[in-house]
CSV table of C-alpha atoms and ligand atoms in Angstrom, one decimal:
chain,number,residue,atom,x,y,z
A,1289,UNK,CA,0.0,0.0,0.0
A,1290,UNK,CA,0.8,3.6,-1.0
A,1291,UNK,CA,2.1,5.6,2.1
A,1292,UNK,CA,0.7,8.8,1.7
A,1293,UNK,CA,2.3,12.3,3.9
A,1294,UNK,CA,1.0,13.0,7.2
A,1295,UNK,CA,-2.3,15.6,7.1
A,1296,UNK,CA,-1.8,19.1,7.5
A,1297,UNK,CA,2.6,18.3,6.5
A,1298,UNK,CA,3.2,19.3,2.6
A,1299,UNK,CA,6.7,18.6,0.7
A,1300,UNK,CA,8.0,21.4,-1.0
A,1301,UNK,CA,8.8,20.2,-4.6
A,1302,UNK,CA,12.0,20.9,-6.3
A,1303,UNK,CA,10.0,23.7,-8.7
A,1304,UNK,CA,9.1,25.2,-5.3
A,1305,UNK,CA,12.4,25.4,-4.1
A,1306,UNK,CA,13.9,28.7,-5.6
A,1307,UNK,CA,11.5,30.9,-4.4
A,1308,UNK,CA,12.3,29.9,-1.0
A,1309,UNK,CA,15.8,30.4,-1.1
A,1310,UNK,CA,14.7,33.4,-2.5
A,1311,UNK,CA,12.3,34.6,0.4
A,1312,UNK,CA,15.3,33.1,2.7
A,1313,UNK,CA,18.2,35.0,1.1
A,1314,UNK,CA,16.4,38.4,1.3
A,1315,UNK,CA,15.3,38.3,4.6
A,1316,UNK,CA,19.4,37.0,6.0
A,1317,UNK,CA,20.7,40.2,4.0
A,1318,UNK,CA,17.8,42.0,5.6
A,1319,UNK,CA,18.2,41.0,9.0
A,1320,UNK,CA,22.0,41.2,8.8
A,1321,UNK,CA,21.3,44.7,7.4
A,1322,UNK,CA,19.7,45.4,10.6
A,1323,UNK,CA,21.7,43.9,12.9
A,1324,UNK,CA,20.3,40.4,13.7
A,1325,UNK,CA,22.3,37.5,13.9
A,1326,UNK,CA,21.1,34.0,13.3
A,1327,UNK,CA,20.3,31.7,16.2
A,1328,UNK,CA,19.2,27.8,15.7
A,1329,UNK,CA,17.6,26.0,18.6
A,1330,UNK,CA,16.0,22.7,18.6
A,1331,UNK,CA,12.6,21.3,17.1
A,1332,UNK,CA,11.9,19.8,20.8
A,1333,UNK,CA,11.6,21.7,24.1
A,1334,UNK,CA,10.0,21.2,27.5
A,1335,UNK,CA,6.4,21.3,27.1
A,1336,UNK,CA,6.2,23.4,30.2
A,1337,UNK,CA,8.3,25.9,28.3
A,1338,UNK,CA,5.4,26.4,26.0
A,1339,UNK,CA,2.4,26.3,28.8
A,1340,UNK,CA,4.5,28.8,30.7
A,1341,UNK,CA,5.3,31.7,27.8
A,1342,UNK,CA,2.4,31.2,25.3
A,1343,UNK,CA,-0.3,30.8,28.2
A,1344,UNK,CA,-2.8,27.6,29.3
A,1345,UNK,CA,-5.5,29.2,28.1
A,1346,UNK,CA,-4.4,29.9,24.3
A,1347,UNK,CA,-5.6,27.8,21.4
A,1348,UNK,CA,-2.0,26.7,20.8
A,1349,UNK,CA,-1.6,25.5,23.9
A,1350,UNK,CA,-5.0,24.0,25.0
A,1351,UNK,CA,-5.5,22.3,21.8
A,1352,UNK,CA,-2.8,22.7,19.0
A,1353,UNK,CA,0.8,21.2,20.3
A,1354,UNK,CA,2.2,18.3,19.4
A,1355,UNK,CA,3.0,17.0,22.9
A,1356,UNK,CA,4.2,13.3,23.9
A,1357,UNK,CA,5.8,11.9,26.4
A,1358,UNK,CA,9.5,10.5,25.0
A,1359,UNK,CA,11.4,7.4,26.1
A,1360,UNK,CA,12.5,8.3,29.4
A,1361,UNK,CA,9.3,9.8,30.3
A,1362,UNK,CA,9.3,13.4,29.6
A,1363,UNK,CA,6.8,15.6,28.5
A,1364,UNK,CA,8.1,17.0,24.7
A,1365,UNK,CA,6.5,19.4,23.1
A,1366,UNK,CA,7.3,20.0,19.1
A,1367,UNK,CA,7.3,23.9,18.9
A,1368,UNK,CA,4.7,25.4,17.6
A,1369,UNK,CA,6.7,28.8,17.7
A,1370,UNK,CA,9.9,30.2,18.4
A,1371,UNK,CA,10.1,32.8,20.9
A,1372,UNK,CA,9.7,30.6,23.9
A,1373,UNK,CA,12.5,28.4,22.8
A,1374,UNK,CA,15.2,31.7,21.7
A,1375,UNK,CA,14.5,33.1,25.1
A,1376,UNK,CA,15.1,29.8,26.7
A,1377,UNK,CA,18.8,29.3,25.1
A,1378,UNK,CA,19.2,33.3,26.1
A,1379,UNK,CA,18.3,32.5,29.5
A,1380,UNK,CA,20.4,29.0,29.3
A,1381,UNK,CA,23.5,30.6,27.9
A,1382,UNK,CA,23.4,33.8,29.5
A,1383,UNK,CA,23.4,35.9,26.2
A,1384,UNK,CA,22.4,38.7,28.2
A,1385,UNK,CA,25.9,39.0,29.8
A,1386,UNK,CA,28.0,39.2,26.6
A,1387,UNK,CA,25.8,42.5,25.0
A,1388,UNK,CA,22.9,44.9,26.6
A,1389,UNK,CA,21.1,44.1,23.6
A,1390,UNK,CA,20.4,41.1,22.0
A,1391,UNK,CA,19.5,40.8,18.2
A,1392,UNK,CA,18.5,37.2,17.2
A,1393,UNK,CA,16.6,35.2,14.1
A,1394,UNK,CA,16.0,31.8,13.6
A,1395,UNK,CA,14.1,30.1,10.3
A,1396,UNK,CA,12.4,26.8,10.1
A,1397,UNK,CA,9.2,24.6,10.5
A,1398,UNK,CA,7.2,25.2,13.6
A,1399,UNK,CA,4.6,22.7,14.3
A,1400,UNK,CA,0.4,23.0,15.2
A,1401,UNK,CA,-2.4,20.8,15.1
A,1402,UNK,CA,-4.6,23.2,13.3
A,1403,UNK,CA,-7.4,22.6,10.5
A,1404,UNK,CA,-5.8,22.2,7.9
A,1405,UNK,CA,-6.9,24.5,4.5
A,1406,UNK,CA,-5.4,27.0,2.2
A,1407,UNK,CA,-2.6,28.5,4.0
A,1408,UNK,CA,-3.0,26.9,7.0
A,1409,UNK,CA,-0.6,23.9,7.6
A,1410,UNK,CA,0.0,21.3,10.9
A,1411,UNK,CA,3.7,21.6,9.6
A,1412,UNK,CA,4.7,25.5,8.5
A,1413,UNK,CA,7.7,27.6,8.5
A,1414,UNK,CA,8.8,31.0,10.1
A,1415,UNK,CA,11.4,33.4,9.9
A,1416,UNK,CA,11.2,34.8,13.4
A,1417,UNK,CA,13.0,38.1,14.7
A,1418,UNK,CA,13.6,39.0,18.3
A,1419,UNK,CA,15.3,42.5,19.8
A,1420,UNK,CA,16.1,41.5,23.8
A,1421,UNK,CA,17.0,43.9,26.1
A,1422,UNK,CA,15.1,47.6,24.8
A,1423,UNK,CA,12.1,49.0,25.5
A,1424,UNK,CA,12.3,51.9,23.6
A,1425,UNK,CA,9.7,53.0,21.1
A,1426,UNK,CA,12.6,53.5,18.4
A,1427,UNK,CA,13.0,49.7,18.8
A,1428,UNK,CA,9.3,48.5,18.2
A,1429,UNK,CA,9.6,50.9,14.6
A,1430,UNK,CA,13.2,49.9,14.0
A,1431,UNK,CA,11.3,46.1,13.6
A,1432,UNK,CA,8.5,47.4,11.7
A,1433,UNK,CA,11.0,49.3,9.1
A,1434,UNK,CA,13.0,46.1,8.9
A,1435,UNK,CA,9.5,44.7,7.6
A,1436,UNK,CA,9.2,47.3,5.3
A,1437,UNK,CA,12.4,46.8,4.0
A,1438,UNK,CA,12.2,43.0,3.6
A,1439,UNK,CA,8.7,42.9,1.9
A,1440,UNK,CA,9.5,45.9,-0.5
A,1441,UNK,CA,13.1,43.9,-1.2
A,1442,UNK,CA,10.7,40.7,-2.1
A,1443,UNK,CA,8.2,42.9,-4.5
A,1444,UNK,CA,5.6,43.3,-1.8
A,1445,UNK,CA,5.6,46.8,-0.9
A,1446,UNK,CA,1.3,47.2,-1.0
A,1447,UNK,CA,1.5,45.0,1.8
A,1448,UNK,CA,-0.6,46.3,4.9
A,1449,UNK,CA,1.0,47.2,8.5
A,1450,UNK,CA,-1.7,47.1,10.9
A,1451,UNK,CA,-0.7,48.4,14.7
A,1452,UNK,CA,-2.3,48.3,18.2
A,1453,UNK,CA,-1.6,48.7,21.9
A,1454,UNK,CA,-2.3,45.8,24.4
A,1455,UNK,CA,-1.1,48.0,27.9
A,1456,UNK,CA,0.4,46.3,30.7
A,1457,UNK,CA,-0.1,44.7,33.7
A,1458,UNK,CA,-1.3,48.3,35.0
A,1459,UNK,CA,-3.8,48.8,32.5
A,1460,UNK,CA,-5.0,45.3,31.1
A,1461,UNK,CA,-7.2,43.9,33.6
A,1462,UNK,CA,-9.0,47.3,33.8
A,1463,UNK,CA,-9.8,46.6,30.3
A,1464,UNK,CA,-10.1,42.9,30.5
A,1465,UNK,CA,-13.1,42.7,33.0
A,1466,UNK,CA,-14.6,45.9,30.7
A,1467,UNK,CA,-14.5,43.3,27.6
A,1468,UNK,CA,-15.8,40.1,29.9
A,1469,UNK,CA,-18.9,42.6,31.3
A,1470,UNK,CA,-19.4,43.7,27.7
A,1471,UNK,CA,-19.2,40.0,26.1
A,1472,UNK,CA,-21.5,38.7,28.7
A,1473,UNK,CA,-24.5,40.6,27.5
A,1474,UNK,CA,-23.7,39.3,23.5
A,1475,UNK,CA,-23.3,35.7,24.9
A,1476,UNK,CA,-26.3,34.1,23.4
A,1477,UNK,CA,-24.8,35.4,20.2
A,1478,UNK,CA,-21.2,33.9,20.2
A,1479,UNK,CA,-19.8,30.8,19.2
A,1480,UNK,CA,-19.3,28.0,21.3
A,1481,UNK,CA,-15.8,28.9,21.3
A,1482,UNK,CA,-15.9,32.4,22.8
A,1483,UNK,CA,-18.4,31.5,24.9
A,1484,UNK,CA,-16.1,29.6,26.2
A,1485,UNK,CA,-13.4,31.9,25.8
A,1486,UNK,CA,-15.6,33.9,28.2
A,1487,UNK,CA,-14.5,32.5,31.1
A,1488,UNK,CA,-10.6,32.0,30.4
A,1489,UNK,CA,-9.6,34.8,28.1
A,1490,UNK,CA,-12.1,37.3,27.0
A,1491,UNK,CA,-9.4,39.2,24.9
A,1492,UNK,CA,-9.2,36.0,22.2
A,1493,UNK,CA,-12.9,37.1,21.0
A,1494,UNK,CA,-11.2,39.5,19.0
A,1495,UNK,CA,-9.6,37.5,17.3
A,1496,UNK,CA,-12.3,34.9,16.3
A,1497,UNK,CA,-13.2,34.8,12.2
A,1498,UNK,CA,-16.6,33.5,12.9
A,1499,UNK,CA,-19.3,36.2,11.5
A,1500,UNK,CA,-21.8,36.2,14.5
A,1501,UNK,CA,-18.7,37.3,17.1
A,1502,UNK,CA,-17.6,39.7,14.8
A,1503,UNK,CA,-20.6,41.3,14.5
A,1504,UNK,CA,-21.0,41.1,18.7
A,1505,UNK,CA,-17.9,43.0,19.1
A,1506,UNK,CA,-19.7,45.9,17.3
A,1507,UNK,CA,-19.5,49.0,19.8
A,1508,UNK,CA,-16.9,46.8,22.0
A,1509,UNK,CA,-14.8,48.4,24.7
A,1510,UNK,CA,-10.9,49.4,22.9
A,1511,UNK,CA,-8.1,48.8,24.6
A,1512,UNK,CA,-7.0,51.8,23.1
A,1513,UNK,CA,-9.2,54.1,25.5
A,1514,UNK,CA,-8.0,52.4,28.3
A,1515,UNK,CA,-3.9,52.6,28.3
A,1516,UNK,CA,-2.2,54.1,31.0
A,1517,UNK,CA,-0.1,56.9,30.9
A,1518,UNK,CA,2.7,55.0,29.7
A,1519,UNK,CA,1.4,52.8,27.6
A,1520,UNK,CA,-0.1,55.3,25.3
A,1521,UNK,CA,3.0,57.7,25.4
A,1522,UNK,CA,4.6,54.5,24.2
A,1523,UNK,CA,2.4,54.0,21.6
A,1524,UNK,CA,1.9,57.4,20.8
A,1525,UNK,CA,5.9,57.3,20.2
A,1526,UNK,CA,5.9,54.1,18.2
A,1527,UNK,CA,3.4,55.9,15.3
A,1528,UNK,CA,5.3,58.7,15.5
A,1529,UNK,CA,9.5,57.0,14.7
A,1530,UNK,CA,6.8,54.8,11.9
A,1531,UNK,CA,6.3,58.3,10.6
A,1532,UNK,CA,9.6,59.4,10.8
A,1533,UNK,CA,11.0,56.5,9.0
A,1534,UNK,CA,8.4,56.5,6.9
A,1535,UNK,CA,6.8,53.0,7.2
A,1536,UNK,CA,3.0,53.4,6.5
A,1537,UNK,CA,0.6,51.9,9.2
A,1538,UNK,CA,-2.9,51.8,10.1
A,1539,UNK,CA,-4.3,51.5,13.8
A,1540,UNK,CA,-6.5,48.5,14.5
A,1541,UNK,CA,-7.3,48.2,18.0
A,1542,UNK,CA,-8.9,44.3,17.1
A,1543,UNK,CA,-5.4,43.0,17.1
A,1544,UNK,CA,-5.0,40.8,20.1
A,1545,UNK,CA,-3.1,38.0,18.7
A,1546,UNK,CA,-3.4,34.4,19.9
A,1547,UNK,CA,-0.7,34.5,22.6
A,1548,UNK,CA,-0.8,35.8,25.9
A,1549,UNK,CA,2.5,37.3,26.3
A,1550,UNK,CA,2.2,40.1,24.6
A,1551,UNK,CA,2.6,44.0,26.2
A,1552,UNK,CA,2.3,47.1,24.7
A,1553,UNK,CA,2.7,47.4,20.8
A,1554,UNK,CA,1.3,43.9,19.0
A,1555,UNK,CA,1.2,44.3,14.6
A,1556,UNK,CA,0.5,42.1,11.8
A,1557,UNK,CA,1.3,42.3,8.1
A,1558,UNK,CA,-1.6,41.7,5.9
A,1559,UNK,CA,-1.8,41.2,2.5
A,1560,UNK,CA,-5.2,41.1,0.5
A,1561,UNK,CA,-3.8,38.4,-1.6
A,1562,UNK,CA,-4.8,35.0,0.6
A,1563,UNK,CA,-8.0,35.1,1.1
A,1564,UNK,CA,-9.1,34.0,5.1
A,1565,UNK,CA,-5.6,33.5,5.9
A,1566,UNK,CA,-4.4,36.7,5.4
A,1567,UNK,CA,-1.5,37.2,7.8
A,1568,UNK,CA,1.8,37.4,6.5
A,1569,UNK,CA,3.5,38.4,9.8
A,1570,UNK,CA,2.4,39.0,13.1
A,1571,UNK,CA,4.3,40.2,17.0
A,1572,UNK,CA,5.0,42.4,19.4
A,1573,UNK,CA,6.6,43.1,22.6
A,1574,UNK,CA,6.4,40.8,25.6
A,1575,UNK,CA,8.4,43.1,27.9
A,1576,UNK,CA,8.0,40.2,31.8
A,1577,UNK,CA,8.5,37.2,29.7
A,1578,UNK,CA,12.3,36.9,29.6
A,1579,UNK,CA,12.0,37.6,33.6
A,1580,UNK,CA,8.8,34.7,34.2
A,1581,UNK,CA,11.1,31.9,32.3
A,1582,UNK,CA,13.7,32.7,34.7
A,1583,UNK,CA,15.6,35.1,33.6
A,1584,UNK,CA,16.7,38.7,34.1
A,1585,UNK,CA,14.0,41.1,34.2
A,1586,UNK,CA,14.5,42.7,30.1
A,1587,UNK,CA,12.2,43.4,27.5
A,1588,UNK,CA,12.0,41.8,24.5
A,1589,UNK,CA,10.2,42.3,20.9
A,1590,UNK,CA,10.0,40.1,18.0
A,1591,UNK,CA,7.8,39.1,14.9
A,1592,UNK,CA,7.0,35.9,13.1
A,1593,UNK,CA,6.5,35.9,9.3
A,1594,UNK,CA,4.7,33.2,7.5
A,1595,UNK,CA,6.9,31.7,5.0
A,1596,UNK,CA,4.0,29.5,3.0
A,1597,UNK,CA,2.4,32.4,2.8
A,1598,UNK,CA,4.9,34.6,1.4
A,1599,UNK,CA,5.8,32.2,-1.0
A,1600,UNK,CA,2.4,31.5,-2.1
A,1601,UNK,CA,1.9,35.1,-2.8
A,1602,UNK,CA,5.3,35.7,-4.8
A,1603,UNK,CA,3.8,32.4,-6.5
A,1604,UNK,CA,1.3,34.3,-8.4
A,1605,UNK,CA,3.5,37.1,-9.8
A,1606,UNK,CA,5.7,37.4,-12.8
A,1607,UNK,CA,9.4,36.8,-12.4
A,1608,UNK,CA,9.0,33.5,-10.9
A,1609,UNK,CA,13.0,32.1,-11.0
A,1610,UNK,CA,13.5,29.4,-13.1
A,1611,UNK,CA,16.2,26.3,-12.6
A,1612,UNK,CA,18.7,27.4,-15.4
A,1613,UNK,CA,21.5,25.4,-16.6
A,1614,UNK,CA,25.3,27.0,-17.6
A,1615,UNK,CA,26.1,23.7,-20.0
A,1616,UNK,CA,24.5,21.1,-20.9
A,1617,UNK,CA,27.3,17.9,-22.5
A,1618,UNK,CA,25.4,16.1,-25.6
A,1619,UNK,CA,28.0,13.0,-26.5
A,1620,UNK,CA,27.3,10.4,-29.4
A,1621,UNK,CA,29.3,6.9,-29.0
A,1622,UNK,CA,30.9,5.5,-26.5
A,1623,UNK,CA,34.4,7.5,-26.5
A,1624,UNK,CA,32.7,10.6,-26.9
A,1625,UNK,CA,30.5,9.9,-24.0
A,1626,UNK,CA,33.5,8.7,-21.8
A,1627,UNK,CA,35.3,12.1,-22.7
A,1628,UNK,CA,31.9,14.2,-22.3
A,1629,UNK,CA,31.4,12.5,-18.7
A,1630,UNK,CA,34.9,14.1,-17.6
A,1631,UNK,CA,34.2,17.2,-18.7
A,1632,UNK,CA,31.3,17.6,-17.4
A,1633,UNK,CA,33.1,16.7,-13.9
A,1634,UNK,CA,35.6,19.6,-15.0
A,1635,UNK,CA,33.0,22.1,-16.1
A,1636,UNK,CA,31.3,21.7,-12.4
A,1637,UNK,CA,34.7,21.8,-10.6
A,1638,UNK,CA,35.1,25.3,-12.3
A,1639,UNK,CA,31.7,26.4,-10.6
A,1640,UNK,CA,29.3,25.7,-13.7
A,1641,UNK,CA,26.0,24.1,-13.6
A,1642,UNK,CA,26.5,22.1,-16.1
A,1643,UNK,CA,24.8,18.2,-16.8
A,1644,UNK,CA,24.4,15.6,-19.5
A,1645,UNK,CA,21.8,12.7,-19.8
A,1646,UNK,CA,23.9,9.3,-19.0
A,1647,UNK,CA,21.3,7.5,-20.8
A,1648,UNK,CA,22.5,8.4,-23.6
A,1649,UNK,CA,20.1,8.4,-26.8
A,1650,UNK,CA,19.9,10.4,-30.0
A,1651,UNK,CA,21.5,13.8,-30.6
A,1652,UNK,CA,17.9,14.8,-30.9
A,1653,UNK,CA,16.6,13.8,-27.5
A,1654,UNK,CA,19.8,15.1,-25.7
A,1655,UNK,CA,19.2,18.5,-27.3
A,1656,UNK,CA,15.3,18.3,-26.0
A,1657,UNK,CA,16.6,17.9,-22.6
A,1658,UNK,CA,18.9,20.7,-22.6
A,1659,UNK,CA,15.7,22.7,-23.7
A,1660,UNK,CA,14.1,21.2,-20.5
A,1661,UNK,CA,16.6,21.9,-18.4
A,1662,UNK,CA,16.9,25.9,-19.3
A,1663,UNK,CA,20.5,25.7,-20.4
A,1664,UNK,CA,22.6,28.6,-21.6
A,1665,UNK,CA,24.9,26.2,-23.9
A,1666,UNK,CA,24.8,23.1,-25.8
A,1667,UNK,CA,28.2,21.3,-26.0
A,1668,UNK,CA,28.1,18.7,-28.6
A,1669,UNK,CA,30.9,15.9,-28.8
A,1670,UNK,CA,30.4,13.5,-31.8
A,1671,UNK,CA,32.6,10.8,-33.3
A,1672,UNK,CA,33.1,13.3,-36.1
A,1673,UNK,CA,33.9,16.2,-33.5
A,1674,UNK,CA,36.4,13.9,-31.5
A,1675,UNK,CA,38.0,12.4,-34.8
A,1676,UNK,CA,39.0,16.3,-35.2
A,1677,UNK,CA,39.8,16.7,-31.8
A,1678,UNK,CA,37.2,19.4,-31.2
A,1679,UNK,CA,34.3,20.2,-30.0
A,1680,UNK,CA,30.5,22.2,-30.7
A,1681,UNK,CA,29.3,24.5,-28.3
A,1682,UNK,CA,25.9,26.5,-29.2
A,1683,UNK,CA,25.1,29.6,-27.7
A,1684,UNK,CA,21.0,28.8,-26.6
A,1685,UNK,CA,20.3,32.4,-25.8
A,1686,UNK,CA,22.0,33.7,-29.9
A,1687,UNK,CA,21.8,30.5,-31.9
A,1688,UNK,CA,25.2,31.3,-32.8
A,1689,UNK,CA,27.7,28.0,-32.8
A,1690,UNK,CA,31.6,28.1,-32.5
A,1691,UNK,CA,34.3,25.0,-32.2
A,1692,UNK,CA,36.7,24.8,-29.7
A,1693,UNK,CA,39.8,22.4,-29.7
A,1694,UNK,CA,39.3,20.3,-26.5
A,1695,UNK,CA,42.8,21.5,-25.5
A,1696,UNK,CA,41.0,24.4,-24.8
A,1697,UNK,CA,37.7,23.2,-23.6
A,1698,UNK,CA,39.0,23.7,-19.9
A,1699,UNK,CA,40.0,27.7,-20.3
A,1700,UNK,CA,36.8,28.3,-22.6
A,1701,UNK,CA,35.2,26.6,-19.5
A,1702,UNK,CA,36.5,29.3,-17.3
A,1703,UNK,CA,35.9,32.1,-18.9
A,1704,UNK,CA,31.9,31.0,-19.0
A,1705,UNK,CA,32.5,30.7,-15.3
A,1706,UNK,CA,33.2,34.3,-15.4
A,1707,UNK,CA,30.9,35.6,-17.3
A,1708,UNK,CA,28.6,33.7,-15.2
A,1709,UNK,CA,29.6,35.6,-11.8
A,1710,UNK,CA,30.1,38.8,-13.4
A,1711,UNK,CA,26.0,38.4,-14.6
A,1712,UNK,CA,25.5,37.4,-11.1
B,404,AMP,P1,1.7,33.5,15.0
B,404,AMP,O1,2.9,32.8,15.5
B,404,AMP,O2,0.4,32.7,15.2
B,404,AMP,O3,1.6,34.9,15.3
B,404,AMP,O4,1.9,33.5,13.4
B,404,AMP,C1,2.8,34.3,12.7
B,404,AMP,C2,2.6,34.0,11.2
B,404,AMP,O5,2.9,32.6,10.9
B,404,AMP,C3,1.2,34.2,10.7
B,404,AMP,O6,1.0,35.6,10.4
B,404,AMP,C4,1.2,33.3,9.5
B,404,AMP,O7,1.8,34.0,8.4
B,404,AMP,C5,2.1,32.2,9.9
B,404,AMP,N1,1.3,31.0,10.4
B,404,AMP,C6,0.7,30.8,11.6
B,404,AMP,N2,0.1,29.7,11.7
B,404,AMP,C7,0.2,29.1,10.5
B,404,AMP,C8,-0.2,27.8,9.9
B,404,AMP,N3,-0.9,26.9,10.7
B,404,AMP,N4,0.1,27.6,8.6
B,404,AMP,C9,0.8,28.4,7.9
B,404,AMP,N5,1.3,29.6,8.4
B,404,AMP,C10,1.0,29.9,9.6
């Protein structure tokens, strides 16, 4: 029997491939731009890491983690995002000590048991961002630029930056038991869910797609109304370095985002590109988390981008990358073919992307697959070419057709090479 891939886990084919080293390559030079450097941490943490940052009574945590118990009994958890597990090895190896701030990313799968539908996967990636150690206004639009930066760099400047505030310990619960008192009259008209939600976190009712909630939070308390002195000069300063360094921005006081450890500023990135999964990016800061996982009392700040999502949007514009080939080696006979395989080993050991089809076959079908395969040039070794000691090399791009002598096959080889870098 066929053995199918899990639900919810999707391979990304090799005609996918160049558009995320693409998405990947821009955001490193971005980052790096900006002063991030990279930081890998493991697939598997301690599921109380997760419990502890993201909250009990989130959706990841009450109903989305992959959690099992391993071998020697412990409770794993596979991570369904990164922040927990960067502050963890910051915490662990004391990164704080060696600079007052701390810029870190990290890129890879993160894992949720979710519904699984158009954009929405139990197995997605992230490129996440996290500034440790500043609470400073500058630093929340210095992330937000960085955005900017990276999603004009990928063709994507429409894309829309949507802020809000969510206070602090001083001002939230003010605000909270407003929402709960305010909910409580619409209960009859929200989903089982929220209803639900009611009792452990009012605040995730904003967030809910469903129509009839939506429509209950009509005339809803803002949070926005309801920040403290501080927490609106904060976010008063945020919109105003946004304006400085010109990064446009709407306010949307519905942002609450599914997590519980966020403070003050919170943003996503939407595009109007995908449909009901519209996020591209979402954060914020979390100023008290580094301190409640054990460590020193900092702030911190960081963002999450969806990389499916990205790359299903740069999917449907022009200028998609194609796989291109430098050379491709056609060889009729067996001597040829012996000669063609070595240098094809020499044309790659020069740096050239070069391949031939060791099947063999007509001149005919060899020149079809260098069609398929994109390539730039056609070498063609034939008995006839190799009883003169040359060989035919066609330029794809011109038509035009030159031969070289095979003693200087190698240095012709270079110089492609060179042309090839110098093209970039
Ligand atoms: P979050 O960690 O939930 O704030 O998500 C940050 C970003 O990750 C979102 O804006 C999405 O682009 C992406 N994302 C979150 N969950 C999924 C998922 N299940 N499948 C694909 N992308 C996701």
């Amino acid at each position: 029997m066929q053995i199918q891939a899990v639900r919810g886990f999707r391979d990304v084919l090799p005609g996918e491939v160049a558009l995320w080293h693409k998405v990947e390559e821009i955001a490193r030079s971005v980052l790096e731009r900006y002063g991030f450097r990279e930081i890998r941490i493991p697939i598997l943490e301690k599921t109380e890491l997760f419990s502890r940052s993201i909250g009990e009574s989130t959706d990841i945590v009450e109903k989305e983690m992959y959690t099992f118990t391993d071998r020697s009994g412990i409770s794993l958890t596979m991570r369904p995002e990164a922040t927990a597990g960067i502050l963890r090895a910051y915490i662990e190896h004391s990164l704080f000590q060696l600079e007052p701030v701390s810029k870190l990313y990290c890129i890879g799968p993160m894992f949720r048991h979710e519904r699984p539908q158009k954009g929405r996967y139990r197995q997605f990636h992230q490129i996440n961002a996290e500034v440790l150690g500043s609470s400073d206004p500058r630093t929340d639009a210095e992330l937000l630029a960085l955005l900017r930066t990276l999603f004009e760099e990928l063709g994507l400047g429409e894309l829309d930056f949507q802020l809000n505030s969510l206070g602090c310990p001083r001002c939230r619960p003010g605000f909270r038991s407003k929402v709960a008192e305010y909910l409580g009259s619409k209960k009859a008209h929200l989903c089982s869910d929220c209803q639900r939600r009611l009792m452990t976190n009012p605040l995730r009712v904003y967030d809910c797609k469903v129509a009839t909630c939506k429509e209950a939070l009509a005339g809803a308390p803002v949070i926005l109304d309801e920040l403290c002195q501080e927490c609106g000069a904060h976010f008063l300063s945020v919109q105003k370095n946004l304006s400085l360094l010109g990064v446009p921005f709407s306010v949307n006081p519905f942002i609450v985002r599914g997590l519980d450890y966020y403070r003050r500023t919170t943003f996503e990135v939407v595009s109007s590109d995908l449909g009901a999964q519209n996020a591209v990016c979402g954060g914020g800061r979390y100023d008290g988390l580094i301190g409640e996982l054990g460590g020193p009392d900092l702030p911190g700040i960081g963002f999450a981008i969806g990389e499916e999502r990205l790359v299903s949007i740069l999917q449907g514009r022009a200028g998609v990358p194609s796989f291109s080939l430098d050379l491709f080696l056609a060889a009729l006979g067996e001597e040829a073919t012996e000669k063609a395989f070595l240098y094809l080993d020499k044309a790659r050991r020069l740096g050239l992307k070069a391949e031939m089809d060791l099947r063999g076959g007509s001149l005919k079908a060899q020149m079809r697959r260098a069609n398929k395969l994109g390539s730039r040039r056609l070498l063609i070794l034939g008995e006839d070419e190799l009883s003169r000691g040359v060989a035919t090399v066609k330029d794809m791009d011109g038509g035009t057709q030159v031969e070289i002598p095979l003693e200087e096959l190698e240095s012709a080889m270079a110089g492609w090479k060179e042309a090839c870098s110098q093209r970039g």
